[in-house]
Amino acid sequence: MAITEPASEKRRAFDLDLPRRLLRVMEWASARHGRASLLLVVVALLAFLPGFFQLSPIDRDEARFAQATKQMLESGNFVDIRFHTQARHKKPVGIYWLQAATVTAGEAIIGPSARTSIWLYRLPSLFAAIGAVLLTYWTALVFLSRRGALFAGLMMAGCVLLGVEARLAKTDAVLLFTILASFGALARAYVRPATERAGDWGLAAIFWTGLAAGILIKGPIAPLFVGLAVAALAIADRSGGFLKPLRPLLGLLWCLLLVLPWFVAIYYVTNGAFYEHAVGVDMLGKVADGAEGHWGPPGTYFLAAWGTFWPSVVLAAMAAPFAWRERRDASVRFLLCWLVPGWLAFEIAVTKLPHYVLPLYPALAILAALAIERGAIARAGSRLAGLVWLWPVLAIVLSLGLGGAYVWLGSGFGLAAWPLLALAVLLLVMAARSFPKVGIEGAFLTALLGALVLYLAVYQALLPQMRALWISERLAAVVREEGCPAANVSSFPYQEPSLVFLVGTKINYGPPDEAVAIMKKGGCALTFTDERFAPLFAKRAAAAGLKYHAVATIAGFTYNGGRRTSITVFRTDEAPQ
């Protein structure tokens, strides 16, 4: 008589089979650098591509960067940076040049529509994010075996914050790539014995070119991260001899040679206004004040990391006791000097935005992988072991929050997303449950798989379908249907940067009086008016004797203002003058 295996035993066997299969994939990939790199690229694409092409331009930073690039292409001026009718003297030119290159290539393939295809502007961020995953692996190889370095790279591939930045046409993913290149070279110089610290042209070229590229992307931020780490290492070692392979004097000259031409050009083009605003207002203002309302007390980044470095933050927390015990170990010391001074500096600064500390996350990933490789990670049964349940708990909170928002915004019930969300939570529960049996590596790989499913649900099935959020996209569709030129379109008070990008640079952002004057000229002219200002527009139009009619009403939710809105689109009935 056959003995039937209990259902609980079958379920337990299934729960353990998946982590073990994933561990076998890990074994296969860690056998060669090519395999490891292939796995990292595949996982990064699975993490970063959902929603990449579907998400509308995000206000406000992404849309500002993309529009400024579009205006460079329209004007042919690749030195000065402008957004709509204003100078944009905040960040250097590097990201705009990269975006202009991808859009120009896109125009050759898909034609004029490339100028308003936001995904083309996002390509530098996507490529840089994938490159950052590979550079994390490359840097980790200084301290870890190929398997351990692969694990560190996978932690960055699954990082929530890097996934967000990979989908945004702005500076931070590219900045991370440049800083990681410099840190990878610095790590290789640091571990060399004192007797073998002759100049290394290869490492020097990577270090200083990475630093120069970082300066062209975001000014002094790259030197700040690298400089704080170098200073901390020099203090800890009581010597700066580890810098010799990087040829500091010649390297600095090379760095200046790369960055000075544009910095000199922008000074003359703007008569010094770029530096007055970029340094005096933008940079120093963020240190002393909570710029644009982004204030936060010390400790903000520590709390934010539990969400932004998820799911890898669990491993980083488990590795904390190891990092403290082994702080005098050369490898741990390097990683702590990379991590701690920069983290403290940004905790002290008044302005707080989650992506500011992104260049420190690879140090956390490598430190956690080092703890795992040395068998020092928290084990099942220890006080920190319960942190693995943060994997499903945070996924459940996110699923309920976004799912509820989807319904509340009137987008329906998101039937395509809920099975994916349920599968993600199931995998994350399985990861937490499997930890005592398969160890932290197998548990994390299962959690990473759950995270990939979660990202697919959120970025592909939920966010693009939340039509209430994408007001600019819907208004731009009305403009295309009506066939009006951007110069004859006015909007008040809704004036998000994404509307400029999608409708056209010549769109008018002004009060109702200006909108009426433009419509009075006749021809195809449109005005977007919020319901709160519709009576004022009607009053001004009546006083001017303007004939017009409503062609559409766009109801939605302004995620920057945090309120519902209803915008009416009026079209003139006036004959051309």
Coordinates of C-alpha atoms in Angstrom, one line a residue:
M1 CA 0.0 0.0 0.0
A2 CA 1.5 3.4 -1.0
I3 CA 2.2 5.9 1.7
T4 CA 0.9 9.3 0.9
E5 CA 3.2 12.2 1.8
P6 CA 1.3 14.8 4.0
A7 CA 0.4 18.0 2.3
S8 CA 2.5 20.0 4.8
E9 CA 5.6 18.0 3.9
K10 CA 5.0 18.5 0.2
R11 CA 4.6 22.2 0.7
R12 CA 7.7 22.4 2.8
A13 CA 9.7 20.5 0.1
F14 CA 8.4 22.9 -2.5
D15 CA 9.4 25.9 -0.3
L16 CA 12.9 24.6 -0.2
D17 CA 13.2 23.4 -3.8
L18 CA 13.0 26.9 -5.3
P19 CA 15.8 28.4 -3.1
R20 CA 18.0 25.4 -3.9
R21 CA 17.4 25.8 -7.6
L22 CA 18.4 29.4 -7.4
L23 CA 21.5 28.5 -5.5
R24 CA 22.4 26.2 -8.3
V25 CA 22.0 29.1 -10.8
M26 CA 24.3 31.1 -8.6
E27 CA 26.9 28.3 -8.6
W28 CA 26.7 28.1 -12.4
A29 CA 27.1 31.9 -12.8
S30 CA 30.0 32.3 -10.4
A31 CA 32.1 29.8 -12.3
R32 CA 33.2 32.4 -14.8
H33 CA 33.3 36.2 -15.0
G34 CA 31.3 36.1 -18.3
R35 CA 28.5 34.1 -16.7
A36 CA 28.4 36.3 -13.7
S37 CA 28.2 39.4 -15.8
L38 CA 25.5 37.9 -17.9
L39 CA 23.4 37.0 -14.9
L40 CA 23.8 40.5 -13.5
V41 CA 22.7 42.1 -16.8
V42 CA 19.7 39.8 -17.1
V43 CA 18.5 40.4 -13.5
A44 CA 19.1 44.2 -13.9
L45 CA 17.0 44.3 -17.0
L46 CA 14.2 42.3 -15.3
A47 CA 14.3 44.8 -12.4
F48 CA 14.6 48.0 -14.5
L49 CA 12.6 47.5 -17.7
P50 CA 9.0 47.1 -16.3
G51 CA 7.3 50.4 -16.9
F52 CA 10.4 51.9 -18.5
F53 CA 8.7 52.6 -21.9
Q54 CA 5.1 53.0 -20.5
L55 CA 5.5 55.5 -17.7
S56 CA 4.7 59.1 -18.6
P57 CA 7.3 61.8 -17.9
I58 CA 7.5 62.3 -14.1
D59 CA 7.3 65.7 -12.6
R60 CA 9.2 67.6 -11.7
D61 CA 12.9 66.8 -12.0
E62 CA 12.7 64.2 -14.8
A63 CA 10.5 66.4 -17.0
R64 CA 12.8 69.4 -16.4
F65 CA 15.9 67.5 -17.4
A66 CA 14.3 66.1 -20.5
Q67 CA 12.8 69.4 -21.6
A68 CA 16.1 71.2 -21.1
T69 CA 17.8 68.6 -23.3
K70 CA 15.0 69.0 -25.9
Q71 CA 15.6 72.7 -26.0
M72 CA 19.3 72.1 -26.6
L73 CA 18.4 70.0 -29.6
E74 CA 15.9 72.7 -30.8
S75 CA 18.3 75.6 -30.4
G76 CA 21.6 73.9 -31.2
N77 CA 23.1 75.5 -28.1
F78 CA 24.9 72.7 -26.2
V79 CA 26.6 75.0 -23.7
D80 CA 23.9 77.0 -22.0
I81 CA 21.0 75.1 -20.2
R82 CA 17.5 76.4 -20.4
F83 CA 14.1 75.2 -19.3
H84 CA 11.1 76.8 -21.1
T85 CA 11.6 80.5 -20.8
Q86 CA 14.1 80.4 -17.9
A87 CA 17.8 79.6 -17.5
R88 CA 18.4 76.3 -15.7
H89 CA 21.6 77.0 -13.8
K90 CA 21.6 74.1 -11.3
K91 CA 23.6 71.1 -12.6
P92 CA 26.4 70.9 -15.2
V93 CA 25.9 69.8 -18.7
G94 CA 26.9 66.1 -18.7
I95 CA 23.5 64.5 -18.4
Y96 CA 22.1 66.8 -21.1
W97 CA 24.8 65.8 -23.6
L98 CA 24.2 62.1 -22.9
Q99 CA 20.4 62.5 -23.3
A100 CA 20.9 64.5 -26.5
A101 CA 23.1 61.7 -27.9
T102 CA 20.4 59.0 -27.3
V103 CA 17.6 61.2 -28.6
T104 CA 19.6 62.1 -31.8
A105 CA 20.2 58.4 -32.3
G106 CA 16.5 57.7 -31.8
E107 CA 15.5 60.4 -34.3
A108 CA 17.6 58.6 -37.0
I109 CA 15.5 55.4 -36.3
I110 CA 12.0 56.5 -35.4
G111 CA 11.9 60.1 -36.7
P112 CA 10.7 63.4 -35.2
S113 CA 8.5 61.7 -32.5
A114 CA 11.8 60.9 -30.7
R115 CA 11.8 64.4 -29.3
T116 CA 8.8 63.6 -27.1
S117 CA 9.5 60.0 -26.4
I118 CA 10.6 60.1 -22.8
W119 CA 12.1 56.6 -22.8
L120 CA 14.9 57.8 -25.1
Y121 CA 15.9 60.4 -22.5
R122 CA 15.9 57.7 -19.9
L123 CA 18.4 55.5 -21.8
P124 CA 21.5 57.0 -20.2
S125 CA 20.0 56.3 -16.7
L126 CA 19.2 52.7 -17.7
F127 CA 22.6 52.0 -19.2
A128 CA 24.3 53.6 -16.2
A129 CA 22.2 51.6 -13.7
I130 CA 23.1 48.4 -15.4
G131 CA 26.7 49.6 -15.5
A132 CA 26.6 50.4 -11.8
V133 CA 25.5 46.8 -11.0
L134 CA 28.5 45.5 -13.0
L135 CA 30.8 48.0 -11.4
T136 CA 29.6 46.9 -7.9
Y137 CA 30.7 43.4 -9.0
W138 CA 34.0 44.7 -10.3
T139 CA 34.7 46.6 -7.1
A140 CA 33.6 43.8 -4.8
L141 CA 36.1 41.5 -6.5
V142 CA 38.9 43.4 -4.7
F143 CA 37.5 42.0 -1.4
L144 CA 35.5 38.9 -2.3
S145 CA 35.5 35.7 -4.3
R146 CA 33.6 35.8 -7.6
R147 CA 30.6 34.3 -5.9
G148 CA 30.6 36.9 -3.2
A149 CA 31.1 39.7 -5.7
L150 CA 28.2 38.3 -7.8
F151 CA 26.0 38.4 -4.7
A152 CA 26.9 42.0 -4.0
G153 CA 26.0 42.9 -7.6
L154 CA 22.6 41.1 -7.3
M155 CA 21.9 43.1 -4.1
M156 CA 22.3 46.4 -6.1
A157 CA 20.3 45.0 -9.1
G158 CA 17.3 44.4 -6.7
C159 CA 17.7 47.8 -4.9
V160 CA 14.4 49.8 -5.0
L161 CA 16.2 53.2 -5.2
L162 CA 18.4 52.2 -8.1
G163 CA 15.4 50.8 -9.9
V164 CA 13.6 54.1 -9.5
E165 CA 16.6 56.1 -10.8
A166 CA 17.1 53.7 -13.8
R167 CA 13.6 54.8 -14.9
L168 CA 14.1 58.5 -14.6
A169 CA 15.8 60.8 -17.1
K170 CA 18.0 62.6 -14.5
T171 CA 21.5 62.6 -13.0
D172 CA 21.6 60.1 -10.2
A173 CA 22.0 56.7 -11.9
V174 CA 24.8 58.2 -14.1
L175 CA 26.4 59.8 -11.1
L176 CA 26.5 56.5 -9.3
F177 CA 28.2 54.9 -12.3
T178 CA 30.9 57.5 -12.4
I179 CA 31.5 57.4 -8.6
L180 CA 31.6 53.6 -8.6
A181 CA 34.3 53.6 -11.3
S182 CA 36.4 55.8 -9.1
F183 CA 35.8 53.7 -6.0
G184 CA 36.7 50.5 -7.9
A185 CA 40.0 52.0 -8.9
L186 CA 40.6 53.4 -5.5
A187 CA 40.0 50.0 -3.9
R188 CA 42.5 48.3 -6.1
A189 CA 45.1 50.9 -5.3
Y190 CA 44.3 50.7 -1.6
V191 CA 44.9 46.9 -1.2
R192 CA 48.3 47.0 -2.9
P193 CA 51.2 46.3 -0.6
A194 CA 53.3 49.4 0.2
T195 CA 56.2 47.9 -1.8
E196 CA 54.1 47.6 -4.9
R197 CA 52.5 51.1 -5.1
A198 CA 54.1 52.3 -8.3
G199 CA 52.0 54.4 -10.6
D200 CA 49.4 52.5 -12.5
W201 CA 48.2 54.3 -15.6
G202 CA 45.2 52.1 -16.1
L203 CA 43.8 52.6 -12.5
A204 CA 44.7 56.3 -12.7
A205 CA 42.8 56.8 -15.9
I206 CA 39.7 55.0 -14.5
F207 CA 39.8 56.9 -11.2
W208 CA 40.3 60.4 -12.6
T209 CA 38.1 60.0 -15.7
G210 CA 35.3 58.7 -13.5
L211 CA 35.8 61.7 -11.2
A212 CA 35.8 64.2 -14.1
A213 CA 32.6 62.6 -15.6
G214 CA 31.0 62.8 -12.1
I215 CA 31.8 66.5 -12.0
L216 CA 30.3 67.1 -15.4
I217 CA 27.2 65.3 -14.2
K218 CA 26.6 66.8 -10.8
G219 CA 29.4 69.2 -9.9
P220 CA 31.2 68.7 -6.6
I221 CA 29.1 65.7 -5.5
A222 CA 31.4 63.1 -6.9
P223 CA 34.6 64.6 -5.4
L224 CA 32.7 65.0 -2.1
F225 CA 31.9 61.2 -1.8
V226 CA 35.4 60.1 -3.0
G227 CA 37.2 62.9 -1.1
L228 CA 35.5 62.0 2.2
A229 CA 36.5 58.4 1.8
V230 CA 40.1 59.2 0.9
A231 CA 40.4 61.5 3.9
A232 CA 38.9 58.9 6.2
L233 CA 41.3 56.2 4.9
A234 CA 44.3 58.6 5.2
I235 CA 43.4 59.3 8.8
A236 CA 42.7 55.7 9.7
D237 CA 46.0 54.5 8.0
R238 CA 47.9 57.7 9.1
S239 CA 49.2 57.7 5.5
G240 CA 48.1 58.7 2.0
G241 CA 50.5 56.3 0.3
F242 CA 47.7 54.3 -1.1
L243 CA 47.1 57.1 -3.6
K244 CA 50.5 56.6 -5.3
P245 CA 49.2 54.2 -8.0
L246 CA 46.6 56.8 -9.0
R247 CA 49.2 59.4 -9.9
P248 CA 47.5 62.3 -8.1
L249 CA 49.3 65.2 -9.7
L250 CA 49.0 64.1 -13.3
G251 CA 45.6 62.6 -12.7
L252 CA 44.3 65.9 -11.3
L253 CA 45.6 67.7 -14.4
W254 CA 43.8 65.2 -16.6
C255 CA 40.6 65.7 -14.6
L256 CA 40.8 69.5 -15.0
L257 CA 41.6 69.1 -18.8
L258 CA 38.3 67.2 -19.2
V259 CA 36.0 69.5 -17.1
L260 CA 37.4 73.0 -17.6
P261 CA 36.4 73.7 -21.2
W262 CA 32.7 73.6 -20.5
F263 CA 33.0 75.3 -17.1
V264 CA 35.0 78.2 -18.7
A265 CA 32.5 78.3 -21.6
I266 CA 29.4 78.5 -19.3
Y267 CA 31.1 81.3 -17.3
Y268 CA 31.4 83.5 -20.4
V269 CA 28.1 82.5 -21.9
T270 CA 26.1 83.4 -18.7
N271 CA 28.5 86.1 -17.5
G272 CA 29.0 84.1 -14.3
A273 CA 25.3 83.7 -13.6
F274 CA 25.6 79.9 -13.7
Y275 CA 28.0 79.8 -10.8
E276 CA 26.1 82.4 -8.8
H277 CA 22.9 80.2 -8.9
A278 CA 24.4 76.7 -9.0
V279 CA 26.8 77.3 -6.1
G280 CA 25.3 80.2 -4.2
V281 CA 21.6 79.2 -4.4
D282 CA 21.3 75.5 -5.3
M283 CA 24.2 73.8 -3.5
L284 CA 24.7 76.0 -0.5
G285 CA 21.0 76.5 0.0
K286 CA 20.5 72.7 0.3
V287 CA 23.2 72.5 3.0
A288 CA 21.7 75.3 5.1
D289 CA 18.0 75.1 4.3
G290 CA 15.4 72.5 3.3
A291 CA 15.4 73.4 -0.3
E292 CA 12.0 73.2 -2.1
G293 CA 10.5 71.8 1.1
H294 CA 12.7 68.7 1.3
W295 CA 13.7 69.1 4.9
G296 CA 14.5 66.2 7.2
P297 CA 16.1 65.7 10.6
P298 CA 19.3 63.6 11.2
G299 CA 18.4 60.0 10.9
T300 CA 16.1 60.5 7.9
Y301 CA 18.4 58.4 5.6
F302 CA 18.7 55.6 8.1
L303 CA 14.9 55.3 8.2
A304 CA 14.5 55.7 4.5
A305 CA 17.1 52.9 3.7
W306 CA 14.7 50.3 5.0
G307 CA 12.5 51.0 2.0
T308 CA 15.0 52.4 -0.6
F309 CA 17.6 49.6 -0.1
W310 CA 14.9 46.9 0.2
P311 CA 15.2 43.9 -0.1
S312 CA 19.0 44.0 0.5
V313 CA 18.7 46.2 3.6
V314 CA 17.9 43.1 5.6
L315 CA 21.3 41.6 4.8
A316 CA 23.0 45.0 5.5
A317 CA 21.4 45.1 9.0
M318 CA 22.4 41.5 9.7
A319 CA 26.0 42.4 8.8
A320 CA 26.2 45.4 11.1
P321 CA 27.6 43.4 14.1
F322 CA 30.3 41.9 11.8
A323 CA 31.2 45.4 10.5
W324 CA 31.7 46.7 14.1
R325 CA 33.7 43.6 15.2
E326 CA 36.0 43.7 12.1
R327 CA 36.3 47.4 11.7
R328 CA 40.1 47.1 11.9
D329 CA 40.3 44.6 9.0
A330 CA 41.6 46.3 5.9
S331 CA 38.6 45.4 3.7
V332 CA 36.0 46.4 6.3
R333 CA 37.9 49.6 7.0
F334 CA 37.9 50.6 3.3
L335 CA 34.1 49.9 3.1
L336 CA 33.4 51.8 6.3
C337 CA 35.4 54.8 5.2
W338 CA 33.4 54.8 2.0
L339 CA 30.1 54.5 3.9
V340 CA 30.3 56.3 7.2
P341 CA 31.7 59.8 6.5
G342 CA 29.4 60.4 3.5
W343 CA 26.4 59.1 5.3
L344 CA 27.0 61.4 8.3
A345 CA 27.6 64.4 6.0
F346 CA 24.2 63.9 4.3
E347 CA 22.4 63.3 7.6
I348 CA 23.8 66.6 8.8
A349 CA 22.7 68.5 5.7
V350 CA 19.3 70.1 6.1
T351 CA 17.9 69.1 2.6
K352 CA 17.0 65.4 2.4
L353 CA 16.1 63.5 -0.7
P354 CA 16.5 59.6 -0.8
H355 CA 18.7 59.5 -3.8
Y356 CA 21.4 61.7 -2.3
V357 CA 22.9 58.6 -0.5
L358 CA 22.6 56.2 -3.4
P359 CA 26.5 56.2 -4.0
L360 CA 26.9 54.7 -0.6
Y361 CA 24.6 51.7 -1.2
P362 CA 27.2 49.6 -3.0
A363 CA 29.4 49.8 0.1
L364 CA 26.5 48.4 2.1
A365 CA 26.0 45.6 -0.5
I366 CA 29.7 44.7 -0.5
L367 CA 29.9 44.8 3.3
A368 CA 26.9 42.5 3.6
A369 CA 28.4 40.1 1.0
L370 CA 31.7 40.1 2.9
A371 CA 29.9 39.1 6.1
I372 CA 28.1 36.3 4.3
E373 CA 31.3 35.0 2.7
R374 CA 33.1 35.0 6.1
G375 CA 30.2 33.2 7.7
A376 CA 29.4 36.1 10.0
I377 CA 25.9 37.0 8.9
A378 CA 23.2 36.7 11.6
R379 CA 21.9 33.1 11.7
A380 CA 18.4 31.7 12.2
G381 CA 17.5 31.9 15.8
S382 CA 19.5 35.1 16.5
R383 CA 18.0 38.4 17.5
L384 CA 18.4 39.8 13.9
A385 CA 17.0 36.7 12.1
G386 CA 13.5 38.0 12.3
L387 CA 14.4 40.9 10.0
V388 CA 13.8 38.5 7.0
W389 CA 10.1 39.0 7.6
L390 CA 10.5 42.6 6.4
W391 CA 10.6 41.1 2.9
P392 CA 6.9 40.1 2.9
V393 CA 5.7 42.7 5.3
L394 CA 6.9 45.7 3.2
A395 CA 5.6 44.0 0.1
I396 CA 2.2 43.7 1.6
V397 CA 2.2 47.3 2.8
L398 CA 3.2 48.5 -0.7
S399 CA 0.7 46.2 -2.4
L400 CA -2.2 47.4 -0.3
G401 CA -1.2 51.0 -0.5
L402 CA -0.8 51.1 -4.3
G403 CA -3.7 48.8 -4.9
G404 CA -5.9 51.1 -2.7
A405 CA -4.7 54.2 -4.5
Y406 CA -5.4 52.5 -7.9
V407 CA -9.1 52.0 -6.8
W408 CA -9.4 55.4 -5.1
L409 CA -8.2 57.2 -8.2
G410 CA -10.9 55.6 -10.2
S411 CA -8.6 53.4 -12.3
G412 CA -10.7 50.2 -11.6
F413 CA -9.5 47.3 -9.6
G414 CA -6.3 46.5 -11.5
L415 CA -7.2 42.9 -12.1
A416 CA -3.9 42.2 -14.0
A417 CA -1.8 43.4 -11.0
W418 CA -3.3 41.6 -8.1
P419 CA -2.2 38.0 -9.2
L420 CA 1.3 39.4 -9.6
L421 CA 1.2 41.1 -6.2
A422 CA 0.0 38.0 -4.6
L423 CA 2.7 35.9 -6.3
A424 CA 5.4 38.4 -5.1
V425 CA 4.1 38.2 -1.5
L426 CA 4.0 34.4 -1.7
L427 CA 7.6 34.3 -2.9
L428 CA 8.8 36.7 -0.2
V429 CA 7.0 34.7 2.5
M430 CA 8.7 31.6 1.1
A431 CA 12.1 33.4 1.3
A432 CA 11.6 34.3 5.0
R433 CA 10.4 30.7 5.8
S434 CA 13.3 29.1 4.0
F435 CA 16.0 31.0 5.8
P436 CA 16.6 28.5 8.6
K437 CA 16.9 25.6 6.1
V438 CA 18.8 27.0 3.1
G439 CA 20.7 29.8 4.7
I440 CA 20.7 33.5 4.0
E441 CA 21.9 33.2 0.4
G442 CA 19.1 30.9 -0.8
A443 CA 16.6 33.0 1.2
F444 CA 17.8 36.3 -0.4
L445 CA 17.8 34.9 -3.9
T446 CA 14.2 33.8 -3.4
A447 CA 13.4 37.3 -2.0
L448 CA 15.1 38.9 -5.0
L449 CA 12.8 36.8 -7.3
G450 CA 9.8 38.0 -5.4
A451 CA 11.0 41.6 -5.7
L452 CA 11.3 41.2 -9.5
V453 CA 7.7 40.1 -9.6
L454 CA 6.7 42.9 -7.4
Y455 CA 8.4 45.5 -9.6
L456 CA 6.6 44.0 -12.6
A457 CA 3.3 44.4 -10.9
V458 CA 3.9 48.0 -9.7
Y459 CA 5.7 49.5 -12.7
Q460 CA 4.0 47.6 -15.5
A461 CA 0.6 46.7 -14.4
L462 CA -0.3 49.4 -11.8
L463 CA 1.4 52.8 -12.3
P464 CA 1.0 53.2 -16.1
Q465 CA -2.8 52.5 -15.7
M466 CA -3.3 55.1 -13.1
R467 CA -4.7 57.6 -15.6
A468 CA -5.6 60.2 -13.0
L469 CA -1.9 60.8 -12.3
W470 CA -0.9 61.5 -15.9
I471 CA -2.7 64.8 -16.5
S472 CA -0.1 66.3 -18.8
E473 CA -0.2 63.2 -21.1
R474 CA -4.0 63.5 -21.4
L475 CA -3.9 67.3 -22.0
A476 CA -1.2 66.8 -24.7
A477 CA -3.4 64.2 -26.4
V478 CA -6.2 66.9 -26.6
V479 CA -3.7 69.3 -28.2
R480 CA -2.8 66.7 -30.8
E481 CA -6.5 65.9 -31.5
E482 CA -7.3 69.6 -31.9
G483 CA -4.2 70.3 -34.0
C484 CA -3.2 73.5 -32.3
P485 CA 0.5 74.7 -32.3
A486 CA 2.2 75.0 -28.8
A487 CA 2.5 78.7 -29.2
N488 CA -1.3 79.0 -29.1
V489 CA -1.8 76.9 -26.0
S490 CA -2.0 78.4 -22.5
S491 CA -2.3 76.8 -19.1
F492 CA -3.1 78.2 -15.7
P493 CA -2.5 77.4 -12.9
Y494 CA -1.5 73.8 -13.9
Q495 CA 2.1 74.4 -15.1
E496 CA 4.0 71.2 -14.6
P497 CA 7.2 70.7 -16.5
S498 CA 5.9 67.5 -18.2
L499 CA 3.3 69.7 -20.0
V500 CA 6.1 71.7 -21.6
F501 CA 7.8 68.6 -22.7
L502 CA 4.8 66.9 -24.1
V503 CA 3.0 69.9 -25.7
G504 CA 6.0 72.0 -26.8
T505 CA 8.5 74.5 -25.7
K506 CA 6.4 77.5 -26.8
I507 CA 3.4 76.7 -24.6
N508 CA 2.4 79.7 -22.6
Y509 CA 2.4 79.7 -18.8
G510 CA 0.6 82.9 -17.7
P511 CA -2.5 84.3 -16.0
P512 CA -6.0 84.3 -17.6
D513 CA -5.4 87.7 -19.1
E514 CA -2.6 86.4 -21.3
A515 CA -4.6 83.3 -22.2
V516 CA -7.5 85.5 -23.4
A517 CA -5.2 87.7 -25.4
I518 CA -3.7 84.6 -27.2
M519 CA -7.1 83.2 -27.9
K520 CA -8.4 86.5 -29.1
K521 CA -5.9 86.4 -32.0
G522 CA -8.0 83.6 -33.5
G523 CA -7.1 80.4 -35.3
C524 CA -6.6 77.2 -33.4
A525 CA -5.9 78.2 -29.8
L526 CA -6.5 76.4 -26.5
T527 CA -6.6 77.3 -22.8
F528 CA -6.3 74.8 -19.9
T529 CA -8.0 76.2 -16.8
D530 CA -8.4 74.6 -13.4
E531 CA -11.9 74.5 -12.0
R532 CA -10.9 77.0 -9.3
F533 CA -10.0 79.6 -11.9
A534 CA -12.7 78.9 -14.5
P535 CA -14.9 81.8 -13.2
L536 CA -12.0 84.2 -13.4
F537 CA -11.2 83.1 -17.0
A538 CA -14.9 83.4 -17.9
K539 CA -14.9 87.0 -16.5
R540 CA -11.8 88.0 -18.4
A541 CA -13.1 86.4 -21.6
A542 CA -16.4 88.2 -21.4
A543 CA -14.7 91.5 -20.8
A544 CA -12.7 90.9 -24.0
G545 CA -15.7 89.7 -26.0
L546 CA -14.0 86.3 -26.6
K547 CA -16.0 83.5 -28.2
Y548 CA -15.0 80.1 -27.1
H549 CA -16.3 76.6 -26.1
A550 CA -15.1 73.7 -24.0
V551 CA -13.7 70.7 -25.8
A552 CA -12.7 68.4 -22.9
T553 CA -12.5 68.1 -19.2
I554 CA -9.5 66.3 -17.6
A555 CA -10.1 65.1 -14.1
G556 CA -7.1 63.8 -12.2
F557 CA -4.8 64.0 -9.1
T558 CA -1.7 66.2 -8.9
Y559 CA 0.9 64.0 -7.1
N560 CA 3.1 67.0 -6.4
G561 CA 0.3 69.1 -4.9
G562 CA -1.4 66.1 -3.4
R563 CA -5.0 67.1 -4.5
R564 CA -7.7 66.2 -7.0
T565 CA -8.2 68.6 -9.8
S566 CA -10.4 69.1 -12.9
I567 CA -9.0 71.0 -15.9
T568 CA -11.3 72.3 -18.6
V569 CA -9.9 72.7 -22.1
F570 CA -11.4 75.8 -23.9
R571 CA -11.0 76.4 -27.6
T572 CA -11.5 79.7 -29.3
D573 CA -14.2 80.4 -31.8
E574 CA -12.5 83.5 -33.1
A575 CA -11.6 83.8 -36.8
P576 CA -7.9 84.4 -37.5
Q577 CA -7.1 88.1 -37.5

